[in-house]
Amino acid sequence: MIASIDIGTSYSSICILGADGRPQPVDISTGASMFGDKYSLPSAVFVEDGGSIVVGQAAMNSRKHKPQNFHMEFKRNLGEDIPILLGERRFRPEELYTELFRHMKARAEKLTGEFIEKAYLTYPASYGQKRRERLCAAANAAGLFELELVDEPTAAAMCYCAEGYVKDGQILLVYDFGGGTFDVSLIQYKDGTFQLLSEPLGLERCGGMDIDYLIAADMRKAIEQELPGAWGGLQRNSGRFLRFASQISELAVKAKHHLSDANCFEEYIEVGMDDVRYQLTAERFNGMIASLVGDTLQICRRALDEAGVSTPEVSAVLMVGGTSRIPLVQEMARKITGAPALCAANLELIVAQGALTYRQYQKEEKTHQEAEEKARREETEKRARQEEAAQAVYDRAMARLDIRQKRDAQEKSPALSAEQCFRDGLQLYQSGQIDMGLALIRRAADLGHGKAAFHLGQHYASKDRAQSVRWYRKAANLGNENAIKQLNKIDETLKAPNSDMEPRLSEKMLRQGMELERRQDLYEAAQCYRRAADSGSTAAAEKLENVLKKIKAQELARGFAKAEAQKGNKNIISTKQKQQTPERYTLTIERANQWFLWNPAIKVCIDGSLNYAVENGQAINVTLPAGQHHAHMQCTFRRRDADISLTSNARLFIQWNRVTGEIEATVSTQ
């Protein structure tokens, strides 16, 4: 049996995976009470006189006659080493958790008649490693050994997704306002998976119990105003005061629940032989909790800033936790982004149900990954078999060719050797082994096979026009009629007045020549300009003339430098060579290897023309001439500029600051 357990500050719940694959809540109530229902267990314990421990509603019902033996909402104490005193006994917070785990485990196993094989435990996103370890230790002590932890925001989002509230590609803000803590996460649902866009944030002392404290304090104020001195009189008897404090706490919870659906709460508080009329309107209640709700909004805005997400990009706010039922909380949650605030029908069960949905997602994801791995393995094996077969054909063809070349060409017909080489090469080419096939076809053409030369002309027709024409000419010289026809077509196309082949070629060669000239590769630039000029470009002809002048000037300078070197003046030679041929250095753009859940590429633009996308942990080498260069970096909406002076090989080290969102850049020499 697979189960999921949500240990909340005020209420806890457990779900099991039903036969239909859907989460099924378990009845874990311990009696009738105003607190919780049959699926929601108050997170409370009570130590009886005999030493036995009761939990849930039974503990709530027992606390009035012995408040010193009662404790609840100890989720905040988890991770602390301060013991909790209940009667004459001391307990660590995780030991109280163990009692809740034991009760829920026993109820689930009694319902199904099966043992819990694995349990998914949920925890607040703000919990650190120490608290998570103690939570697991408490579950182990209760007999739950196969455990997996799921953070509460992710579990809640999975439940909303299973109910059809979430669509692919949406960015969601998970607003988890529980009994003791507040957590917020920014996630994106895409291709069936959830991705955290920023680290979850939270407030440890901000929850429903803090609202209860505010209402209880307001009740005390009402008592002191109507019955001056009565509160101090109650404190003289510690036992009586603890019972009265329990009564006030229950009334505070009752008032909070009532004001979620009504505009006014009214009750008479019994103080000794007197009654104090207490009234709390929704307007005054909203004023009392406004500060707490405001703190949650600040954390939400901080999460949006850290993720680099603007409010219009958020599709919905997912409400989680019982405190989210308060109308003011829902209204303010909608105002965070302007997106609708989605509130499930049963907020107490949404986290436990979502944890099991997360389990189903993991199972499907594992199956999908295994299927992909199997497909990749089969494809690799198939490709290896094809390459092995192609290599065998190639080796046999080369072996036959070598043997025939050693024989007397007059007696053993070299034409037959070229024909066999062409057939083998064509077989490899058509099966997808392009490089091996071309190697054999090229050897056949070199041996005088006209059809092989024509095939090479066809292969290079769309890749390299000059090389294609060269092979067509070779095939035509060998008597291939198809090659002769193709050359005639090319000649007619060149002569046609409406042909656009030459303008495109000249424009391409002109651009390449300008780029090479900018890089000081003058000889290569001259070749490109010459091809563009031959195609009719007057601009290329002018640039060719200028480049030839520069080349001539360089040659004269080198000749002068050589003459000076013969005279022994090496310093002057070195200076003039540097003036004519600038040095080129390597700039290494290196990005730090940082582990974030969301880590986009940093775009780097050098001198406004060279663009690179640098991924996490990547290093890119760029060759640049000596001198001043400018680097512009951008990641999401953050930008950074840096000036680089190249006098030797240099290193541009960049990284993304997760806290500020800024791009950090450091330039150093190597």
XYZ file of C-alpha atoms in Angstrom:
670
model
C 0.000 0.000 0.000
C 1.213 3.497 -0.908
C 0.265 6.401 1.383
C 0.829 10.141 1.672
C 0.841 12.059 4.957
C 0.450 15.791 5.493
C 1.455 16.875 9.016
C -0.009 20.363 9.293
C 0.430 22.885 12.076
C -3.260 22.723 13.010
C -4.566 19.614 11.211
C -3.033 16.457 9.722
C -4.351 14.027 7.128
C -3.441 10.802 5.326
C -4.434 9.442 1.902
C -3.850 6.046 0.336
C -3.621 5.083 -3.318
C -6.929 3.479 -4.262
C -7.501 0.597 -6.677
C -8.491 3.125 -9.362
C -5.151 4.910 -9.007
C -6.688 7.966 -7.334
C -5.941 9.306 -3.802
C -8.429 8.123 -1.164
C -8.624 9.950 2.225
C -8.661 7.867 5.432
C -10.995 8.415 8.407
C -8.609 9.247 11.270
C -10.903 11.118 13.679
C -10.748 10.273 17.412
C -14.169 11.530 18.481
C -16.754 14.269 17.980
C -15.407 17.819 18.278
C -15.682 21.271 16.744
C -12.103 20.772 15.561
C -11.498 18.985 12.252
C -13.621 16.303 10.607
C -13.249 12.591 10.002
C -10.442 13.192 7.465
C -8.713 16.019 9.398
C -6.960 15.187 12.652
C -6.068 18.087 14.988
C -2.274 18.079 15.443
C -2.630 17.791 19.217
C -1.592 15.328 21.986
C -2.749 14.760 25.563
C -1.000 12.653 28.218
C -3.422 10.824 30.507
C -2.739 10.075 34.182
C -1.813 6.478 33.398
C 0.805 7.652 30.893
C -1.075 6.730 27.709
C -1.177 9.342 24.950
C -4.260 10.326 22.967
C -4.240 12.490 19.844
C -6.571 14.543 17.682
C -10.124 15.353 18.754
C -9.751 13.208 21.883
C -6.814 15.365 22.981
C -8.788 18.567 22.266
C -11.719 17.305 24.357
C -9.420 16.382 27.276
C -7.434 19.598 27.541
C -10.001 21.544 29.603
C -9.651 19.511 32.783
C -5.836 19.255 32.604
C -4.396 21.907 30.265
C -0.863 21.216 31.558
C -0.995 17.748 29.959
C -1.992 19.115 26.543
C -0.003 20.498 23.623
C -0.825 21.277 19.990
C 0.616 23.103 16.981
C 4.114 21.833 17.793
C 5.130 21.933 14.120
C 6.936 25.196 14.804
C 9.043 23.497 17.485
C 10.418 20.803 15.149
C 14.182 21.112 14.944
C 14.523 22.687 18.398
C 16.297 20.876 21.228
C 14.086 22.373 23.954
C 11.853 19.635 25.474
C 8.076 20.072 25.781
C 6.699 19.417 29.300
C 3.378 17.533 29.403
C 2.364 16.721 32.976
C 5.374 15.036 34.541
C 6.914 13.915 31.247
C 9.212 15.634 28.766
C 8.976 15.138 25.009
C 11.033 16.245 22.043
C 8.882 17.715 19.214
C 9.663 14.780 16.903
C 8.391 12.339 19.565
C 4.995 14.051 19.445
C 5.097 13.717 15.666
C 5.722 9.990 16.109
C 2.437 9.648 18.034
C 0.522 11.249 15.136
C 2.298 9.009 12.603
C 1.464 5.875 14.630
C -2.216 6.747 14.844
C -2.586 7.504 11.130
C -0.564 4.443 10.089
C -2.720 2.159 12.265
C -5.977 3.590 10.849
C -4.851 3.212 7.215
C -3.652 -0.378 7.716
C -6.853 -1.309 9.560
C -8.954 0.102 6.704
C -7.168 -1.834 3.944
C -5.748 -4.838 5.788
C -2.363 -4.112 4.175
C 0.925 -2.667 5.430
C 2.203 0.690 4.204
C 5.092 -0.123 1.870
C 6.010 3.458 1.033
C 4.940 6.855 2.371
C 5.241 10.330 0.846
C 5.707 12.974 3.566
C 5.035 16.627 2.857
C 6.945 19.493 4.459
C 7.009 23.322 4.251
C 9.237 24.630 1.481
C 11.130 26.749 4.048
C 12.267 23.674 6.052
C 16.024 23.139 6.198
C 17.970 19.874 6.189
C 17.858 19.460 9.980
C 14.068 19.675 10.194
C 13.585 17.301 7.267
C 15.887 14.745 8.902
C 13.963 14.900 12.196
C 10.663 14.552 10.358
C 11.957 11.347 8.741
C 13.284 10.094 12.102
C 9.820 10.543 13.660
C 8.234 8.562 10.796
C 10.842 5.780 11.142
C 10.068 5.509 14.859
C 6.404 4.967 13.942
C 7.259 2.107 11.556
C 7.394 4.031 8.278
C 10.726 3.218 6.661
C 10.365 3.641 2.881
C 9.960 7.435 2.721
C 10.082 10.204 0.142
C 9.726 13.913 0.919
C 7.626 16.271 -1.226
C 7.473 20.011 -0.533
C 3.955 21.263 0.165
C 3.700 23.851 -2.696
C 4.638 21.245 -5.329
C 2.189 18.711 -3.865
C -0.644 21.271 -3.880
C 0.134 22.299 -7.474
C 0.022 18.637 -8.561
C -3.463 18.310 -7.062
C -4.723 21.409 -8.871
C -3.229 20.040 -12.100
C -4.965 16.665 -11.635
C -8.294 18.477 -11.193
C -7.842 20.243 -14.554
C -7.241 23.792 -13.244
C -3.787 24.116 -14.838
C -2.935 24.319 -18.552
C 0.356 23.652 -20.325
C 2.825 26.544 -20.370
C 1.220 28.458 -17.493
C 3.249 30.169 -14.752
C 1.633 29.695 -11.333
C 2.143 31.309 -7.932
C 1.488 28.836 -5.082
C 0.177 30.802 -2.060
C 0.371 28.408 0.937
C -1.077 30.071 4.067
C -1.296 27.288 6.655
C -1.844 27.040 10.382
C 1.704 27.883 11.411
C 3.727 28.936 8.364
C 3.426 30.760 5.053
C 5.207 29.468 1.922
C 5.259 30.750 -1.643
C 6.649 29.135 -4.789
C 6.724 30.220 -8.421
C 6.421 27.285 -10.801
C 5.759 26.650 -14.489
C 3.771 23.708 -15.814
C 5.165 22.608 -19.170
C 4.985 19.306 -21.055
C 3.489 17.513 -18.058
C 6.160 18.626 -15.563
C 6.524 21.371 -12.949
C 9.648 23.505 -12.955
C 10.590 25.770 -10.041
C 11.395 29.241 -11.367
C 12.950 30.378 -8.058
C 13.844 28.979 -4.660
C 10.725 28.648 -2.422
C 10.392 31.401 0.181
C 8.427 31.490 3.435
C 7.650 32.949 6.843
C 7.972 30.621 9.824
C 5.887 32.691 12.275
C 2.968 33.583 10.062
C -0.101 31.354 10.055
C -3.615 30.724 11.269
C -2.498 30.263 14.876
C -1.059 33.800 14.844
C -4.503 35.061 13.833
C -5.951 33.033 16.730
C -3.534 34.825 19.100
C -4.706 38.227 17.804
C -8.383 37.345 18.394
C -7.616 35.914 21.861
C -5.746 39.128 22.763
C -8.755 41.161 21.602
C -11.024 39.038 23.831
C -8.755 39.675 26.805
C -8.939 43.398 26.111
C -12.757 43.216 26.078
C -12.747 41.343 29.419
C -10.426 43.859 31.079
C -12.557 46.782 29.852
C -15.843 45.347 31.116
C -14.477 43.610 34.272
C -11.398 45.511 35.480
C -9.098 43.264 37.494
C -10.875 40.046 36.511
C -8.012 38.847 34.335
C -5.486 39.305 37.117
C -7.786 37.463 39.514
C -7.924 34.473 37.170
C -4.132 34.269 37.076
C -3.938 33.726 40.853
C -5.150 30.136 40.360
C -2.864 28.580 37.700
C -5.070 25.559 37.014
C -8.193 27.644 36.625
C -6.363 30.167 34.454
C -5.076 27.434 32.078
C -8.616 26.095 31.671
C -9.906 29.583 31.003
C -7.091 30.187 28.463
C -8.103 26.968 26.652
C -11.670 28.266 26.515
C -10.484 31.568 25.030
C -8.366 29.705 22.436
C -11.359 27.638 21.330
C -13.524 30.758 21.039
C -10.805 32.473 18.958
C -10.728 29.571 16.496
C -14.522 29.552 16.402
C -14.580 33.290 15.639
C -12.029 32.934 12.844
C -13.994 30.144 11.164
C -17.286 32.031 11.586
C -15.954 35.216 9.971
C -14.915 33.288 6.852
C -18.624 33.173 5.915
C -20.312 35.886 8.057
C -19.947 39.609 8.705
C -20.092 39.490 12.511
C -19.208 37.096 15.362
C -20.935 37.483 18.757
C -20.486 35.354 21.911
C -20.742 35.603 25.706
C -17.533 34.762 27.555
C -18.026 33.252 31.015
C -15.685 34.859 33.548
C -16.410 33.357 36.931
C -20.021 34.239 37.763
C -20.139 36.996 35.127
C -20.658 37.058 31.374
C -18.799 39.375 29.017
C -20.442 40.098 25.673
C -17.852 39.920 22.885
C -18.461 41.122 19.351
C -16.060 41.077 16.372
C -17.088 42.436 12.967
C -15.498 41.385 9.682
C -14.241 44.950 9.145
C -12.448 45.036 12.518
C -11.164 41.486 11.969
C -9.633 42.518 8.625
C -7.879 45.413 10.325
C -6.409 43.046 12.944
C -4.898 40.659 10.360
C -3.910 43.233 7.705
C -0.294 43.326 8.890
C 0.111 39.522 8.663
C -1.460 39.410 5.199
C 0.768 42.297 4.116
C 3.856 40.302 5.130
C 2.764 37.470 2.824
C 2.352 39.890 -0.091
C 5.916 41.186 0.375
C 7.267 37.622 0.209
C 5.250 37.004 -2.974
C 6.705 40.107 -4.649
C 10.201 39.049 -3.608
C 9.651 35.619 -5.208
C 8.548 37.292 -8.464
C 11.627 39.546 -8.475
C 14.048 36.662 -7.838
C 12.491 34.623 -10.652
C 12.561 37.577 -13.055
C 8.829 37.139 -13.744
C 6.496 40.091 -14.239
C 2.977 40.001 -12.791
C 1.198 39.779 -16.213
C 3.075 36.525 -16.887
C 1.387 34.775 -13.921
C -1.702 32.832 -15.071
C -3.199 31.992 -11.661
C -2.631 31.999 -7.895
C -3.125 28.563 -6.306
C -4.493 28.908 -2.770
C -3.279 26.321 -0.239
C -3.823 25.995 3.530
C -6.868 26.514 5.743
C -6.080 30.177 6.408
C -6.560 30.826 2.671
C -10.341 30.571 3.247
C -10.405 34.016 4.900
C -12.045 36.438 2.395
C -9.440 39.178 2.927
C -6.617 36.702 2.191
C -8.251 35.630 -1.081
C -8.899 39.227 -2.097
C -5.295 40.305 -1.448
C -3.928 37.185 -3.199
C -5.796 38.213 -6.354
C -4.277 41.696 -6.157
C -0.702 40.345 -6.156
C -0.760 39.656 -9.889
C -4.290 40.449 -11.024
C -4.698 36.767 -11.942
C -7.567 34.656 -10.553
C -7.069 33.005 -7.154
C -8.045 29.320 -7.403
C -9.318 27.786 -4.164
C -9.982 24.029 -3.942
C -13.054 22.675 -2.176
C -11.072 20.841 0.532
C -7.959 22.799 1.405
C -7.125 20.419 4.294
C -6.681 17.422 1.948
C -5.172 19.109 -1.100
C -1.528 18.626 -0.006
C -1.906 14.933 0.940
C -3.781 14.197 -2.288
C -1.222 16.097 -4.367
C 1.661 14.071 -2.887
C 0.152 10.865 -4.294
C -0.433 12.603 -7.625
C 3.263 13.507 -7.551
C 3.997 9.798 -7.039
C 1.938 8.944 -10.142
C 3.791 11.615 -12.119
C 7.138 10.155 -11.017
C 6.040 6.706 -12.139
C 4.929 7.987 -15.546
C 8.106 10.032 -15.925
C 10.237 6.974 -15.102
C 8.330 4.882 -17.644
C 8.763 7.623 -20.246
C 12.506 7.891 -19.550
C 12.928 4.121 -19.756
C 11.091 4.073 -23.090
C 13.277 6.891 -24.415
C 16.422 5.137 -23.202
C 15.330 1.903 -24.877
C 14.617 3.741 -28.138
C 18.022 5.485 -27.992
C 19.760 2.162 -27.300
C 17.991 0.445 -30.212
C 18.789 3.366 -32.526
C 22.461 3.269 -31.483
C 22.656 -0.464 -32.079
C 20.942 -0.096 -35.472
C 23.324 2.699 -36.481
C 26.304 0.633 -35.343
C 25.136 -2.324 -37.471
C 24.662 -0.054 -40.484
C 28.092 1.519 -40.029
C 29.661 -1.916 -39.586
C 28.034 -3.163 -42.805
C 29.058 0.001 -44.660
C 32.604 -0.296 -43.394
C 32.723 -3.901 -44.610
C 31.566 -2.840 -48.104
C 34.107 -0.038 -48.116
C 36.938 -2.305 -46.971
C 36.110 -4.941 -49.603
C 35.970 -2.285 -52.326
C 39.312 -0.790 -51.260
C 40.878 -4.257 -51.069
C 39.704 -5.115 -54.595
C 40.958 -1.753 -55.824
C 44.401 -2.222 -54.292
C 44.729 -5.713 -55.772
C 43.702 -4.575 -59.244
C 46.020 -1.591 -59.186
C 48.943 -3.907 -58.561
C 48.156 -5.927 -61.703
C 49.165 -5.029 -65.155
C 46.773 -2.308 -66.358
C 46.926 -3.610 -69.940
C 45.854 -7.133 -69.049
C 43.388 -6.633 -66.190
C 41.244 -3.752 -67.523
C 41.471 -0.765 -65.132
C 38.071 0.404 -66.498
C 36.469 -2.613 -64.872
C 38.169 -1.669 -61.593
C 36.760 1.902 -61.768
C 33.251 0.589 -62.559
C 33.281 -1.719 -59.528
C 34.595 1.125 -57.324
C 31.777 3.409 -58.580
C 29.084 0.789 -57.909
C 30.353 0.174 -54.376
C 30.562 3.911 -53.678
C 27.059 4.536 -55.054
C 25.679 1.758 -52.852
C 27.201 3.374 -49.756
C 26.056 6.867 -50.797
C 22.439 5.782 -51.302
C 22.398 3.928 -47.942
C 23.275 7.147 -46.105
C 27.044 6.629 -45.671
C 27.830 9.817 -47.593
C 31.526 10.287 -46.745
C 32.550 6.681 -47.459
C 30.520 6.653 -50.677
C 32.037 9.910 -51.927
C 35.552 8.612 -51.231
C 34.998 5.582 -53.508
C 33.183 7.614 -56.196
C 36.034 10.147 -56.201
C 38.614 7.352 -56.693
C 36.540 5.960 -59.561
C 36.461 9.423 -61.167
C 40.243 9.751 -60.756
C 40.588 6.378 -62.538
C 38.685 7.821 -65.520
C 35.061 6.871 -64.833
C 32.900 9.582 -66.468
C 29.667 8.635 -64.719
C 31.411 8.910 -61.317
C 32.665 12.405 -62.164
C 29.123 13.409 -63.257
C 27.701 12.105 -59.956
C 30.204 14.259 -58.058
C 29.120 17.284 -60.074
C 25.504 16.629 -59.073
C 26.451 16.194 -55.398
C 28.253 19.552 -55.189
C 25.706 21.460 -57.347
C 23.862 22.861 -54.319
C 26.927 23.090 -52.036
C 29.923 24.379 -54.011
C 29.245 25.635 -57.525
C 32.905 25.931 -58.526
C 33.686 22.354 -57.507
C 30.502 21.121 -59.215
C 31.544 22.756 -62.514
C 35.048 21.251 -62.164
C 33.634 17.698 -61.902
C 31.171 18.327 -64.756
C 34.094 19.389 -66.959
C 36.069 16.280 -66.021
C 33.043 14.095 -66.834
C 32.551 15.928 -70.155
C 36.231 15.372 -71.061
C 35.672 11.665 -70.341
C 32.785 11.659 -72.824
C 29.794 11.797 -70.477
C 26.924 13.300 -72.504
C 24.884 14.251 -69.448
C 27.794 16.341 -68.155
C 28.055 18.125 -71.535
C 24.315 18.967 -71.409
C 24.632 20.223 -67.830
C 27.567 22.486 -68.736
C 25.559 23.932 -71.636
C 22.642 24.675 -69.269
C 24.973 26.427 -66.834
C 26.476 28.463 -69.667
C 23.009 29.504 -70.880
C 21.968 30.475 -67.361
C 25.024 32.685 -66.994
C 24.280 34.406 -70.311
C 20.556 34.901 -69.590
C 19.709 38.558 -68.822
C 17.164 37.626 -66.135
C 19.426 35.195 -64.299
C 19.754 35.917 -60.598
C 22.505 33.358 -59.873
C 25.425 35.701 -60.489
C 24.004 38.652 -58.494
C 23.475 36.353 -55.530
C 26.977 34.927 -55.882
C 28.606 38.336 -56.241
C 26.695 39.685 -53.225
C 27.741 36.694 -51.125
C 31.391 36.960 -52.168
C 31.344 40.712 -51.532
C 30.063 40.211 -47.941
C 32.632 37.485 -47.272
C 35.400 39.664 -48.618
C 34.390 42.591 -46.388
C 34.358 40.331 -43.304
C 37.788 38.888 -44.164
C 39.186 42.368 -44.792
C 37.882 43.466 -41.387
C 39.778 40.534 -39.848
C 42.931 41.586 -41.763
C 42.907 38.353 -43.873
C 43.769 40.397 -46.980
C 44.788 37.565 -49.332
C 41.536 35.637 -48.711
C 39.550 38.872 -49.023
C 41.167 39.553 -52.404
C 40.061 36.118 -53.683
C 36.456 36.797 -52.666
C 36.485 40.295 -54.198
C 37.940 38.871 -57.440
C 35.126 36.274 -57.722
C 32.503 38.958 -57.046
C 34.106 41.299 -59.604
C 34.147 38.516 -62.205
C 30.379 38.191 -61.641
C 29.884 41.856 -62.517
C 30.080 43.662 -59.152
C 31.638 47.133 -59.568
C 31.788 47.607 -55.783
C 33.833 44.405 -55.493
C 36.186 45.634 -58.228
C 36.849 48.864 -56.284
C 37.422 46.971 -53.039
C 39.725 44.521 -54.854
C 41.836 47.427 -56.035
C 42.089 48.825 -52.473
C 42.950 45.435 -50.981
C 45.651 44.843 -53.603
C 47.158 48.201 -52.643
C 47.180 47.151 -48.985
C 48.804 43.815 -49.854
C 51.426 45.608 -51.944
C 52.090 48.008 -49.056
C 52.514 45.049 -46.681
C 54.907 43.338 -49.079
C 56.936 46.548 -49.423
C 56.990 46.869 -45.633
C 58.181 43.285 -45.257
C 60.844 43.903 -47.883
C 61.971 47.004 -46.024
C 61.962 45.078 -42.751
C 64.046 42.325 -44.306
C 66.576 44.849 -45.536
C 66.771 46.433 -42.113
C 67.229 42.986 -40.535
C 70.225 42.380 -42.756
C 71.685 45.572 -41.377
C 71.125 44.278 -37.837
C 68.329 46.648 -36.834
C 65.859 44.006 -35.632
C 63.905 46.396 -33.396
C 62.787 48.564 -36.311
C 61.784 45.471 -38.325
C 59.638 44.155 -35.465
C 57.968 47.553 -35.014
C 57.074 47.940 -38.689
C 55.779 44.365 -38.949
C 53.472 44.966 -35.982
C 52.268 48.191 -37.544
C 51.375 46.440 -40.786
C 50.069 43.095 -39.410
C 48.231 43.448 -36.095
C 48.612 40.569 -33.669
C 45.595 38.286 -32.998
C 44.789 36.856 -29.570
C 42.314 34.406 -28.096
C 39.547 35.676 -25.799
C 38.079 32.817 -23.717
C 34.478 33.501 -22.661
C 33.954 31.215 -19.680
C 30.749 30.884 -17.640
C 30.724 29.601 -14.064
C 29.166 26.194 -13.421
C 26.216 27.132 -11.185
C 23.412 24.766 -10.088
C 20.055 26.519 -10.199
C 16.602 25.165 -10.960
C 16.285 27.879 -13.581
C 19.516 28.773 -15.393
C 19.060 30.463 -18.816
C 21.897 31.104 -21.257
C 23.827 34.386 -21.062
C 23.965 36.101 -24.479
C 27.335 37.742 -25.258
C 27.849 40.121 -28.206
C 31.445 41.137 -29.112
C 31.892 44.447 -30.982
C 28.211 44.430 -31.998
C 28.713 41.644 -34.597
C 29.872 38.385 -32.960
C 27.030 36.760 -30.981
C 27.296 33.796 -28.616
C 24.879 32.048 -26.201
C 26.970 30.781 -23.268
C 25.356 27.938 -21.336
C 26.060 26.962 -17.717
C 29.690 25.792 -17.310
C 30.534 26.426 -21.013
C 33.749 28.009 -22.364
C 34.010 29.554 -25.865
C 37.263 30.676 -27.553
C 37.092 33.743 -29.835
C 40.055 34.947 -31.947
C 40.249 38.761 -32.145
C 42.833 41.305 -33.312
C 44.792 43.218 -30.704
C 43.234 46.405 -29.428
C 40.073 47.623 -27.732
C 36.894 45.514 -27.866
C 33.443 45.841 -26.302
C 31.385 42.996 -24.816
C 27.614 43.336 -24.218
C 26.024 40.637 -21.996
C 22.312 39.958 -21.425
C 20.299 37.405 -19.406
C 16.502 37.810 -19.223
C 16.050 41.556 -18.546
C 19.478 42.063 -16.930
C 22.343 43.605 -18.930
C 26.063 44.198 -18.434
C 28.797 45.827 -20.558
C 32.542 45.359 -20.366
C 35.493 46.908 -22.238
C 38.369 44.555 -23.076
C 41.893 45.609 -24.063
C 43.617 42.729 -25.866
C 47.393 42.785 -25.635
C 47.647 39.034 -24.994
C 45.340 36.066 -24.570
C 42.559 37.038 -22.143
C 39.670 35.493 -20.196
C 36.146 36.928 -19.711
C 34.616 35.128 -16.709
C 30.826 35.562 -16.318
C 28.213 34.274 -13.894
C 24.612 34.974 -12.864
C 23.941 36.264 -9.343
C 20.810 34.403 -8.150
C 20.070 36.885 -5.336
C 20.294 40.159 -7.282
C 19.732 38.776 -10.766
C 22.733 40.781 -12.037
C 25.366 39.479 -14.457
C 28.876 39.517 -12.948
C 31.836 39.795 -15.344
C 35.605 39.714 -14.725
C 38.340 40.262 -17.364
C 41.835 38.821 -16.768
C 44.910 37.967 -18.836
C 46.067 34.391 -19.354
